[in-house]
Amino acid sequence: QKEVEQDPGPLSVPEGAIVSLNCTYSNSAFQYFMWYRQYSRKGPELLMYTYSSGNKEDGRFTAQVDKSSKYISLFIRDSQPSDSATYLCAMSVVKAAGNKLTFGGGTRVLVKP
Amino acid sequence: DTAVSQTPKYLVTQMGNDKSIKCEQNLGHDTMYWYKQDSKKFLKIMFSYNNKELIINETVPNRFSPKSPDKAHLNLHINSLELGDSAVYFCASSQQGADYGYTFGSGTRLTVV
């Protein structure tokens, strides 16, 4: 079993819908949680960064962390075709130099016009 | 002005050859990484350097040898290439103590035939 599990999708939604993504993890030592977006043939780019449990909002994006359930979520409101990409969750134990990120396998999202 | 740049973008080579991938970052970060992304999109760390010092060395074949001539550059040399080495290799950088995760390059797609 992998340390971080993520449904590979694809997740297909109509434009304007809410996209709901999630990851589960097994390592209770994880403290830093991130969501990356990766377009085809590109490198991952950081969307959201949260520390410990709670919610964080940035524009159309909301990240939630529930450490008691070892579950993190990303919500995208008013989805656009340009949101079509693979979304990767990532997490780490500490913030020190050489901080190793453990990634989920990514969920492919398709927003249809 | 590209923050993390990798060369080459594409590399097709025969089994048994030796090849190198180069990475440069102009963000002033002190830590650099090599990640491998397989066909199922899983990103796994290979190596990390902090100020030219190797600090993470995951279980990878010793045919893979990283080298960091200075903190802005991290290269990856691969000897005796095998079919299973085919993947996308991403370079990334981060700053110790910073809250914004990694910045990834756009990847080098390696195909071994």
JSON list of C-alpha atoms in Angstrom, two decimals:
[
{"chain": "A", "resi": 1, "resn": "GLN", "atom": "CA", "xyz": [0.00, 0.00, 0.00]},
{"chain": "A", "resi": 2, "resn": "LYS", "atom": "CA", "xyz": [1.33, 3.42, -0.94]},
{"chain": "A", "resi": 3, "resn": "GLU", "atom": "CA", "xyz": [1.83, 6.11, 1.70]},
{"chain": "A", "resi": 4, "resn": "VAL", "atom": "CA", "xyz": [-0.43, 8.52, -0.20]},
{"chain": "A", "resi": 5, "resn": "GLU", "atom": "CA", "xyz": [-3.46, 7.32, -2.14]},
{"chain": "A", "resi": 6, "resn": "GLN", "atom": "CA", "xyz": [-5.25, 9.33, -4.79]},
{"chain": "A", "resi": 7, "resn": "ASP", "atom": "CA", "xyz": [-7.95, 8.28, -7.23]},
{"chain": "A", "resi": 8, "resn": "PRO", "atom": "CA", "xyz": [-6.47, 8.53, -10.74]},
{"chain": "A", "resi": 9, "resn": "GLY", "atom": "CA", "xyz": [-9.79, 9.53, -12.34]},
{"chain": "A", "resi": 10, "resn": "PRO", "atom": "CA", "xyz": [-10.45, 10.82, -14.89]},
{"chain": "A", "resi": 11, "resn": "LEU", "atom": "CA", "xyz": [-12.92, 13.16, -13.27]},
{"chain": "A", "resi": 12, "resn": "SER", "atom": "CA", "xyz": [-15.11, 14.84, -15.87]},
{"chain": "A", "resi": 13, "resn": "VAL", "atom": "CA", "xyz": [-17.26, 17.85, -14.91]},
{"chain": "A", "resi": 14, "resn": "PRO", "atom": "CA", "xyz": [-19.19, 20.51, -16.84]},
{"chain": "A", "resi": 15, "resn": "GLU", "atom": "CA", "xyz": [-17.86, 24.05, -16.86]},
{"chain": "A", "resi": 16, "resn": "GLY", "atom": "CA", "xyz": [-18.94, 25.97, -13.77]},
{"chain": "A", "resi": 17, "resn": "ALA", "atom": "CA", "xyz": [-19.25, 22.89, -11.55]},
{"chain": "A", "resi": 18, "resn": "ILE", "atom": "CA", "xyz": [-17.33, 22.34, -8.33]},
{"chain": "A", "resi": 19, "resn": "VAL", "atom": "CA", "xyz": [-14.39, 19.96, -8.64]},
{"chain": "A", "resi": 20, "resn": "SER", "atom": "CA", "xyz": [-13.73, 17.90, -5.53]},
{"chain": "A", "resi": 21, "resn": "LEU", "atom": "CA", "xyz": [-10.43, 16.10, -5.15]},
{"chain": "A", "resi": 22, "resn": "ASN", "atom": "CA", "xyz": [-9.01, 14.18, -2.23]},
{"chain": "A", "resi": 23, "resn": "CYS", "atom": "CA", "xyz": [-6.11, 12.12, -0.92]},
{"chain": "A", "resi": 24, "resn": "THR", "atom": "CA", "xyz": [-5.70, 9.77, 1.99]},
{"chain": "A", "resi": 25, "resn": "TYR", "atom": "CA", "xyz": [-2.43, 9.03, 3.69]},
{"chain": "A", "resi": 26, "resn": "SER", "atom": "CA", "xyz": [-1.04, 6.61, 6.23]},
{"chain": "A", "resi": 27, "resn": "ASN", "atom": "CA", "xyz": [1.90, 8.48, 7.79]},
{"chain": "A", "resi": 28, "resn": "SER", "atom": "CA", "xyz": [0.60, 10.44, 10.79]},
{"chain": "A", "resi": 29, "resn": "ALA", "atom": "CA", "xyz": [3.89, 12.38, 10.92]},
{"chain": "A", "resi": 30, "resn": "PHE", "atom": "CA", "xyz": [2.99, 14.38, 7.80]},
{"chain": "A", "resi": 31, "resn": "GLN", "atom": "CA", "xyz": [2.49, 18.04, 8.72]},
{"chain": "A", "resi": 32, "resn": "TYR", "atom": "CA", "xyz": [2.77, 19.96, 5.45]},
{"chain": "A", "resi": 33, "resn": "PHE", "atom": "CA", "xyz": [0.24, 19.40, 2.70]},
{"chain": "A", "resi": 34, "resn": "MET", "atom": "CA", "xyz": [0.33, 20.68, -0.83]},
{"chain": "A", "resi": 35, "resn": "TRP", "atom": "CA", "xyz": [-1.63, 20.53, -4.04]},
{"chain": "A", "resi": 36, "resn": "TYR", "atom": "CA", "xyz": [0.11, 20.76, -7.39]},
{"chain": "A", "resi": 37, "resn": "ARG", "atom": "CA", "xyz": [-1.39, 21.16, -10.84]},
{"chain": "A", "resi": 38, "resn": "GLN", "atom": "CA", "xyz": [0.33, 19.52, -13.79]},
{"chain": "A", "resi": 39, "resn": "TYR", "atom": "CA", "xyz": [-0.59, 20.25, -17.38]},
{"chain": "A", "resi": 40, "resn": "SER", "atom": "CA", "xyz": [0.33, 17.72, -20.04]},
{"chain": "A", "resi": 41, "resn": "ARG", "atom": "CA", "xyz": [4.06, 17.72, -20.84]},
{"chain": "A", "resi": 42, "resn": "LYS", "atom": "CA", "xyz": [4.77, 20.31, -18.12]},
{"chain": "A", "resi": 43, "resn": "GLY", "atom": "CA", "xyz": [6.20, 20.28, -14.63]},
{"chain": "A", "resi": 44, "resn": "PRO", "atom": "CA", "xyz": [3.96, 20.41, -11.54]},
{"chain": "A", "resi": 45, "resn": "GLU", "atom": "CA", "xyz": [3.14, 23.88, -10.26]},
{"chain": "A", "resi": 46, "resn": "LEU", "atom": "CA", "xyz": [2.19, 24.63, -6.67]},
{"chain": "A", "resi": 47, "resn": "LEU", "atom": "CA", "xyz": [-1.44, 25.61, -6.10]},
{"chain": "A", "resi": 48, "resn": "MET", "atom": "CA", "xyz": [-1.97, 25.46, -2.36]},
{"chain": "A", "resi": 49, "resn": "TYR", "atom": "CA", "xyz": [0.18, 24.92, 0.71]},
{"chain": "A", "resi": 50, "resn": "THR", "atom": "CA", "xyz": [-1.27, 24.22, 4.17]},
{"chain": "A", "resi": 51, "resn": "TYR", "atom": "CA", "xyz": [0.21, 23.35, 7.50]},
{"chain": "A", "resi": 52, "resn": "SER", "atom": "CA", "xyz": [-1.50, 20.91, 9.87]},
{"chain": "A", "resi": 53, "resn": "SER", "atom": "CA", "xyz": [-5.32, 20.73, 10.02]},
{"chain": "A", "resi": 54, "resn": "GLY", "atom": "CA", "xyz": [-7.82, 23.30, 8.83]},
{"chain": "A", "resi": 55, "resn": "ASN", "atom": "CA", "xyz": [-8.97, 25.14, 5.73]},
{"chain": "A", "resi": 56, "resn": "LYS", "atom": "CA", "xyz": [-7.24, 27.54, 3.41]},
{"chain": "A", "resi": 57, "resn": "GLU", "atom": "CA", "xyz": [-8.84, 29.51, 0.63]},
{"chain": "A", "resi": 58, "resn": "ASP", "atom": "CA", "xyz": [-7.20, 31.18, -2.37]},
{"chain": "A", "resi": 59, "resn": "GLY", "atom": "CA", "xyz": [-9.55, 32.55, -5.01]},
{"chain": "A", "resi": 60, "resn": "ARG", "atom": "CA", "xyz": [-11.52, 29.66, -6.50]},
{"chain": "A", "resi": 61, "resn": "PHE", "atom": "CA", "xyz": [-9.44, 27.07, -4.62]},
{"chain": "A", "resi": 62, "resn": "THR", "atom": "CA", "xyz": [-10.05, 25.73, -1.11]},
{"chain": "A", "resi": 63, "resn": "ALA", "atom": "CA", "xyz": [-7.79, 23.20, 0.58]},
{"chain": "A", "resi": 64, "resn": "GLN", "atom": "CA", "xyz": [-8.86, 21.22, 3.61]},
{"chain": "A", "resi": 65, "resn": "VAL", "atom": "CA", "xyz": [-6.80, 19.03, 5.90]},
{"chain": "A", "resi": 66, "resn": "ASP", "atom": "CA", "xyz": [-8.26, 16.61, 8.42]},
{"chain": "A", "resi": 67, "resn": "LYS", "atom": "CA", "xyz": [-5.33, 15.06, 10.24]},
{"chain": "A", "resi": 68, "resn": "SER", "atom": "CA", "xyz": [-7.54, 12.94, 12.50]},
{"chain": "A", "resi": 69, "resn": "SER", "atom": "CA", "xyz": [-8.89, 11.14, 9.44]},
{"chain": "A", "resi": 70, "resn": "LYS", "atom": "CA", "xyz": [-5.63, 11.42, 7.45]},
{"chain": "A", "resi": 71, "resn": "TYR", "atom": "CA", "xyz": [-7.60, 12.99, 4.61]},
{"chain": "A", "resi": 72, "resn": "ILE", "atom": "CA", "xyz": [-6.99, 16.10, 2.54]},
{"chain": "A", "resi": 73, "resn": "SER", "atom": "CA", "xyz": [-9.21, 17.75, -0.06]},
{"chain": "A", "resi": 74, "resn": "LEU", "atom": "CA", "xyz": [-9.05, 20.37, -2.76]},
{"chain": "A", "resi": 75, "resn": "PHE", "atom": "CA", "xyz": [-12.15, 22.11, -4.07]},
{"chain": "A", "resi": 76, "resn": "ILE", "atom": "CA", "xyz": [-12.22, 24.16, -7.26]},
{"chain": "A", "resi": 77, "resn": "ARG", "atom": "CA", "xyz": [-15.24, 26.43, -7.59]},
{"chain": "A", "resi": 78, "resn": "ASP", "atom": "CA", "xyz": [-16.64, 27.72, -10.87]},
{"chain": "A", "resi": 79, "resn": "SER", "atom": "CA", "xyz": [-14.41, 25.33, -12.81]},
{"chain": "A", "resi": 80, "resn": "GLN", "atom": "CA", "xyz": [-13.09, 26.42, -16.21]},
{"chain": "A", "resi": 81, "resn": "PRO", "atom": "CA", "xyz": [-11.81, 24.40, -19.18]},
{"chain": "A", "resi": 82, "resn": "SER", "atom": "CA", "xyz": [-8.37, 25.80, -18.33]},
{"chain": "A", "resi": 83, "resn": "ASP", "atom": "CA", "xyz": [-8.56, 23.85, -15.03]},
{"chain": "A", "resi": 84, "resn": "SER", "atom": "CA", "xyz": [-8.29, 20.61, -17.04]},
{"chain": "A", "resi": 85, "resn": "ALA", "atom": "CA", "xyz": [-5.07, 19.06, -15.78]},
{"chain": "A", "resi": 86, "resn": "THR", "atom": "CA", "xyz": [-3.72, 16.42, -13.42]},
{"chain": "A", "resi": 87, "resn": "TYR", "atom": "CA", "xyz": [-3.86, 17.42, -9.75]},
{"chain": "A", "resi": 88, "resn": "LEU", "atom": "CA", "xyz": [-1.26, 15.93, -7.43]},
{"chain": "A", "resi": 89, "resn": "CYS", "atom": "CA", "xyz": [-1.37, 16.00, -3.68]},
{"chain": "A", "resi": 90, "resn": "ALA", "atom": "CA", "xyz": [1.94, 16.03, -1.83]},
{"chain": "A", "resi": 91, "resn": "MET", "atom": "CA", "xyz": [2.94, 15.99, 1.78]},
{"chain": "A", "resi": 92, "resn": "SER", "atom": "CA", "xyz": [6.02, 16.11, 3.97]},
{"chain": "A", "resi": 93, "resn": "VAL", "atom": "CA", "xyz": [7.10, 15.64, 7.53]},
{"chain": "A", "resi": 94, "resn": "VAL", "atom": "CA", "xyz": [9.24, 18.68, 8.15]},
{"chain": "A", "resi": 95, "resn": "LYS", "atom": "CA", "xyz": [10.15, 21.96, 6.52]},
{"chain": "A", "resi": 96, "resn": "ALA", "atom": "CA", "xyz": [13.90, 21.60, 6.82]},
{"chain": "A", "resi": 97, "resn": "ALA", "atom": "CA", "xyz": [16.32, 21.64, 3.93]},
{"chain": "A", "resi": 98, "resn": "GLY", "atom": "CA", "xyz": [16.04, 18.59, 1.74]},
{"chain": "A", "resi": 99, "resn": "ASN", "atom": "CA", "xyz": [12.41, 18.24, 2.68]},
{"chain": "A", "resi": 100, "resn": "LYS", "atom": "CA", "xyz": [11.21, 15.10, 0.91]},
{"chain": "A", "resi": 101, "resn": "LEU", "atom": "CA", "xyz": [7.77, 15.37, -0.65]},
{"chain": "A", "resi": 102, "resn": "THR", "atom": "CA", "xyz": [5.66, 12.24, -0.92]},
{"chain": "A", "resi": 103, "resn": "PHE", "atom": "CA", "xyz": [3.22, 12.50, -3.82]},
{"chain": "A", "resi": 104, "resn": "GLY", "atom": "CA", "xyz": [-0.06, 10.88, -4.65]},
{"chain": "A", "resi": 105, "resn": "GLY", "atom": "CA", "xyz": [-0.40, 9.49, -8.15]},
{"chain": "A", "resi": 106, "resn": "GLY", "atom": "CA", "xyz": [-2.54, 12.39, -9.35]},
{"chain": "A", "resi": 107, "resn": "THR", "atom": "CA", "xyz": [-6.16, 12.77, -10.44]},
{"chain": "A", "resi": 108, "resn": "ARG", "atom": "CA", "xyz": [-6.83, 13.74, -14.03]},
{"chain": "A", "resi": 109, "resn": "VAL", "atom": "CA", "xyz": [-9.56, 16.37, -14.29]},
{"chain": "A", "resi": 110, "resn": "LEU", "atom": "CA", "xyz": [-11.44, 17.29, -17.45]},
{"chain": "A", "resi": 111, "resn": "VAL", "atom": "CA", "xyz": [-13.69, 20.36, -17.43]},
{"chain": "A", "resi": 112, "resn": "LYS", "atom": "CA", "xyz": [-16.00, 20.32, -20.43]},
{"chain": "A", "resi": 113, "resn": "PRO", "atom": "CA", "xyz": [-17.25, 23.60, -21.95]},
{"chain": "B", "resi": 1, "resn": "ASP", "atom": "CA", "xyz": [12.80, 34.10, -17.69]},
{"chain": "B", "resi": 2, "resn": "THR", "atom": "CA", "xyz": [12.64, 30.40, -16.74]},
{"chain": "B", "resi": 3, "resn": "ALA", "atom": "CA", "xyz": [13.04, 29.75, -13.00]},
{"chain": "B", "resi": 4, "resn": "VAL", "atom": "CA", "xyz": [14.11, 26.08, -13.20]},
{"chain": "B", "resi": 5, "resn": "SER", "atom": "CA", "xyz": [15.37, 25.00, -16.59]},
{"chain": "B", "resi": 6, "resn": "GLN", "atom": "CA", "xyz": [16.32, 21.51, -17.69]},
{"chain": "B", "resi": 7, "resn": "THR", "atom": "CA", "xyz": [18.13, 20.34, -20.78]},
{"chain": "B", "resi": 8, "resn": "PRO", "atom": "CA", "xyz": [17.44, 18.47, -22.90]},
{"chain": "B", "resi": 9, "resn": "LYS", "atom": "CA", "xyz": [13.62, 18.36, -22.96]},
{"chain": "B", "resi": 10, "resn": "TYR", "atom": "CA", "xyz": [13.62, 15.10, -24.88]},
{"chain": "B", "resi": 11, "resn": "LEU", "atom": "CA", "xyz": [16.21, 12.35, -24.96]},
{"chain": "B", "resi": 12, "resn": "VAL", "atom": "CA", "xyz": [15.97, 9.16, -27.02]},
{"chain": "B", "resi": 13, "resn": "THR", "atom": "CA", "xyz": [18.86, 6.78, -26.67]},
{"chain": "B", "resi": 14, "resn": "GLN", "atom": "CA", "xyz": [19.80, 3.14, -26.96]},
{"chain": "B", "resi": 15, "resn": "MET", "atom": "CA", "xyz": [20.22, 0.69, -24.12]},
{"chain": "B", "resi": 16, "resn": "GLY", "atom": "CA", "xyz": [23.70, 0.65, -22.70]},
{"chain": "B", "resi": 17, "resn": "ASN", "atom": "CA", "xyz": [24.47, 4.30, -23.50]},
{"chain": "B", "resi": 18, "resn": "ASP", "atom": "CA", "xyz": [25.49, 6.93, -20.94]},
{"chain": "B", "resi": 19, "resn": "LYS", "atom": "CA", "xyz": [23.61, 10.24, -20.84]},
{"chain": "B", "resi": 20, "resn": "SER", "atom": "CA", "xyz": [23.42, 13.40, -18.75]},
{"chain": "B", "resi": 21, "resn": "ILE", "atom": "CA", "xyz": [20.61, 15.79, -17.89]},
{"chain": "B", "resi": 22, "resn": "LYS", "atom": "CA", "xyz": [21.35, 19.32, -16.71]},
{"chain": "B", "resi": 23, "resn": "CYS", "atom": "CA", "xyz": [19.37, 21.59, -14.43]},
{"chain": "B", "resi": 24, "resn": "GLU", "atom": "CA", "xyz": [19.79, 25.23, -13.48]},
{"chain": "B", "resi": 25, "resn": "GLN", "atom": "CA", "xyz": [17.71, 27.47, -11.20]},
{"chain": "B", "resi": 26, "resn": "ASN", "atom": "CA", "xyz": [17.83, 31.26, -11.02]},
{"chain": "B", "resi": 27, "resn": "LEU", "atom": "CA", "xyz": [15.62, 31.61, -7.93]},
{"chain": "B", "resi": 28, "resn": "GLY", "atom": "CA", "xyz": [18.45, 31.75, -5.41]},
{"chain": "B", "resi": 29, "resn": "HIS", "atom": "CA", "xyz": [17.15, 28.60, -3.70]},
{"chain": "B", "resi": 30, "resn": "ASP", "atom": "CA", "xyz": [19.57, 26.56, -1.61]},
{"chain": "B", "resi": 31, "resn": "THR", "atom": "CA", "xyz": [18.15, 23.09, -2.23]},
{"chain": "B", "resi": 32, "resn": "MET", "atom": "CA", "xyz": [17.71, 21.16, -5.47]},
{"chain": "B", "resi": 33, "resn": "TYR", "atom": "CA", "xyz": [16.14, 17.81, -6.25]},
{"chain": "B", "resi": 34, "resn": "TRP", "atom": "CA", "xyz": [15.76, 15.14, -8.88]},
{"chain": "B", "resi": 35, "resn": "TYR", "atom": "CA", "xyz": [12.39, 13.40, -9.13]},
{"chain": "B", "resi": 36, "resn": "LYS", "atom": "CA", "xyz": [11.36, 10.59, -11.46]},
{"chain": "B", "resi": 37, "resn": "GLN", "atom": "CA", "xyz": [7.81, 10.39, -12.82]},
{"chain": "B", "resi": 38, "resn": "ASP", "atom": "CA", "xyz": [6.80, 7.01, -14.19]},
{"chain": "B", "resi": 39, "resn": "SER", "atom": "CA", "xyz": [4.12, 6.23, -16.76]},
{"chain": "B", "resi": 40, "resn": "LYS", "atom": "CA", "xyz": [1.48, 6.14, -13.99]},
{"chain": "B", "resi": 41, "resn": "LYS", "atom": "CA", "xyz": [2.33, 9.71, -13.00]},
{"chain": "B", "resi": 42, "resn": "PHE", "atom": "CA", "xyz": [3.90, 8.80, -9.67]},
{"chain": "B", "resi": 43, "resn": "LEU", "atom": "CA", "xyz": [6.61, 11.27, -8.72]},
{"chain": "B", "resi": 44, "resn": "LYS", "atom": "CA", "xyz": [9.38, 9.76, -6.59]},
{"chain": "B", "resi": 45, "resn": "ILE", "atom": "CA", "xyz": [12.36, 11.56, -5.16]},
{"chain": "B", "resi": 46, "resn": "MET", "atom": "CA", "xyz": [15.78, 10.36, -6.22]},
{"chain": "B", "resi": 47, "resn": "PHE", "atom": "CA", "xyz": [18.27, 12.87, -4.82]},
{"chain": "B", "resi": 48, "resn": "SER", "atom": "CA", "xyz": [18.48, 16.18, -3.01]},
{"chain": "B", "resi": 49, "resn": "TYR", "atom": "CA", "xyz": [21.34, 18.62, -2.63]},
{"chain": "B", "resi": 50, "resn": "ASN", "atom": "CA", "xyz": [21.57, 21.50, -0.18]},
{"chain": "B", "resi": 51, "resn": "ASN", "atom": "CA", "xyz": [24.29, 24.03, -0.97]},
{"chain": "B", "resi": 52, "resn": "LYS", "atom": "CA", "xyz": [26.16, 21.43, -3.04]},
{"chain": "B", "resi": 53, "resn": "GLU", "atom": "CA", "xyz": [25.93, 18.76, -0.33]},
{"chain": "B", "resi": 54, "resn": "LEU", "atom": "CA", "xyz": [24.04, 15.51, -0.96]},
{"chain": "B", "resi": 55, "resn": "ILE", "atom": "CA", "xyz": [21.35, 15.21, 1.73]},
{"chain": "B", "resi": 56, "resn": "ILE", "atom": "CA", "xyz": [18.86, 12.76, 0.25]},
{"chain": "B", "resi": 57, "resn": "ASN", "atom": "CA", "xyz": [19.85, 9.67, -1.66]},
{"chain": "B", "resi": 58, "resn": "GLU", "atom": "CA", "xyz": [16.90, 7.37, -2.13]},
{"chain": "B", "resi": 59, "resn": "THR", "atom": "CA", "xyz": [17.28, 3.79, -3.21]},
{"chain": "B", "resi": 60, "resn": "VAL", "atom": "CA", "xyz": [18.21, 4.22, -6.83]},
{"chain": "B", "resi": 61, "resn": "PRO", "atom": "CA", "xyz": [20.67, 2.13, -8.86]},
{"chain": "B", "resi": 62, "resn": "ASN", "atom": "CA", "xyz": [24.22, 3.40, -8.59]},
{"chain": "B", "resi": 63, "resn": "ARG", "atom": "CA", "xyz": [24.15, 3.86, -12.36]},
{"chain": "B", "resi": 64, "resn": "PHE", "atom": "CA", "xyz": [22.55, 7.20, -11.46]},
{"chain": "B", "resi": 65, "resn": "SER", "atom": "CA", "xyz": [25.02, 9.79, -10.21]},
{"chain": "B", "resi": 66, "resn": "PRO", "atom": "CA", "xyz": [24.06, 13.36, -9.37]},
{"chain": "B", "resi": 67, "resn": "LYS", "atom": "CA", "xyz": [26.50, 16.21, -9.27]},
{"chain": "B", "resi": 68, "resn": "SER", "atom": "CA", "xyz": [26.07, 19.76, -8.00]},
{"chain": "B", "resi": 69, "resn": "PRO", "atom": "CA", "xyz": [28.91, 22.09, -9.03]},
{"chain": "B", "resi": 70, "resn": "ASP", "atom": "CA", "xyz": [27.23, 25.00, -7.22]},
{"chain": "B", "resi": 71, "resn": "LYS", "atom": "CA", "xyz": [23.89, 25.64, -5.54]},
{"chain": "B", "resi": 72, "resn": "ALA", "atom": "CA", "xyz": [22.29, 26.85, -8.77]},
{"chain": "B", "resi": 73, "resn": "HIS", "atom": "CA", "xyz": [23.08, 23.71, -10.75]},
{"chain": "B", "resi": 74, "resn": "LEU", "atom": "CA", "xyz": [22.29, 20.03, -10.36]},
{"chain": "B", "resi": 75, "resn": "ASN", "atom": "CA", "xyz": [23.11, 17.48, -13.04]},
{"chain": "B", "resi": 76, "resn": "LEU", "atom": "CA", "xyz": [22.18, 13.83, -13.36]},
{"chain": "B", "resi": 77, "resn": "HIS", "atom": "CA", "xyz": [24.39, 11.34, -15.14]},
{"chain": "B", "resi": 78, "resn": "ILE", "atom": "CA", "xyz": [23.06, 7.90, -15.99]},
{"chain": "B", "resi": 79, "resn": "ASN", "atom": "CA", "xyz": [25.35, 5.05, -17.00]},
{"chain": "B", "resi": 80, "resn": "SER", "atom": "CA", "xyz": [24.44, 1.90, -18.92]},
{"chain": "B", "resi": 81, "resn": "LEU", "atom": "CA", "xyz": [20.87, 2.96, -19.62]},
{"chain": "B", "resi": 82, "resn": "GLU", "atom": "CA", "xyz": [18.15, 0.32, -19.35]},
{"chain": "B", "resi": 83, "resn": "LEU", "atom": "CA", "xyz": [14.63, 0.15, -20.78]},
{"chain": "B", "resi": 84, "resn": "GLY", "atom": "CA", "xyz": [13.20, 0.65, -17.28]},
{"chain": "B", "resi": 85, "resn": "ASP", "atom": "CA", "xyz": [14.91, 4.03, -17.01]},
{"chain": "B", "resi": 86, "resn": "SER", "atom": "CA", "xyz": [12.41, 5.45, -19.50]},
{"chain": "B", "resi": 87, "resn": "ALA", "atom": "CA", "xyz": [10.46, 8.11, -17.61]},
{"chain": "B", "resi": 88, "resn": "VAL", "atom": "CA", "xyz": [10.18, 11.85, -17.17]},
{"chain": "B", "resi": 89, "resn": "TYR", "atom": "CA", "xyz": [12.87, 13.28, -14.89]},
{"chain": "B", "resi": 90, "resn": "PHE", "atom": "CA", "xyz": [12.06, 16.51, -13.08]},
{"chain": "B", "resi": 91, "resn": "CYS", "atom": "CA", "xyz": [14.44, 18.88, -11.43]},
{"chain": "B", "resi": 92, "resn": "ALA", "atom": "CA", "xyz": [13.09, 21.06, -8.63]},
{"chain": "B", "resi": 93, "resn": "SER", "atom": "CA", "xyz": [14.35, 23.62, -6.16]},
{"chain": "B", "resi": 94, "resn": "SER", "atom": "CA", "xyz": [13.22, 25.03, -2.82]},
{"chain": "B", "resi": 95, "resn": "GLN", "atom": "CA", "xyz": [14.39, 27.41, -0.13]},
{"chain": "B", "resi": 96, "resn": "GLN", "atom": "CA", "xyz": [14.95, 26.15, 3.38]},
{"chain": "B", "resi": 97, "resn": "GLY", "atom": "CA", "xyz": [12.26, 27.44, 5.72]},
{"chain": "B", "resi": 98, "resn": "ALA", "atom": "CA", "xyz": [10.11, 28.81, 2.91]},
{"chain": "B", "resi": 99, "resn": "ASP", "atom": "CA", "xyz": [6.39, 28.15, 2.82]},
{"chain": "B", "resi": 100, "resn": "TYR", "atom": "CA", "xyz": [5.91, 27.73, -0.89]},
{"chain": "B", "resi": 101, "resn": "GLY", "atom": "CA", "xyz": [7.04, 24.19, -1.62]},
{"chain": "B", "resi": 102, "resn": "TYR", "atom": "CA", "xyz": [9.06, 23.30, -4.64]},
{"chain": "B", "resi": 103, "resn": "THR", "atom": "CA", "xyz": [9.45, 24.93, -8.03]},
{"chain": "B", "resi": 104, "resn": "PHE", "atom": "CA", "xyz": [9.69, 22.30, -10.74]},
{"chain": "B", "resi": 105, "resn": "GLY", "atom": "CA", "xyz": [11.32, 22.39, -14.12]},
{"chain": "B", "resi": 106, "resn": "SER", "atom": "CA", "xyz": [9.38, 21.26, -17.17]},
{"chain": "B", "resi": 107, "resn": "GLY", "atom": "CA", "xyz": [10.98, 17.83, -17.23]},
{"chain": "B", "resi": 108, "resn": "THR", "atom": "CA", "xyz": [13.23, 15.71, -19.43]},
{"chain": "B", "resi": 109, "resn": "ARG", "atom": "CA", "xyz": [11.42, 12.90, -21.21]},
{"chain": "B", "resi": 110, "resn": "LEU", "atom": "CA", "xyz": [13.88, 10.02, -21.47]},
{"chain": "B", "resi": 111, "resn": "THR", "atom": "CA", "xyz": [13.11, 7.13, -23.81]},
{"chain": "B", "resi": 112, "resn": "VAL", "atom": "CA", "xyz": [15.47, 4.16, -23.88]},
{"chain": "B", "resi": 113, "resn": "VAL", "atom": "CA", "xyz": [15.09, 1.92, -26.93]}
]
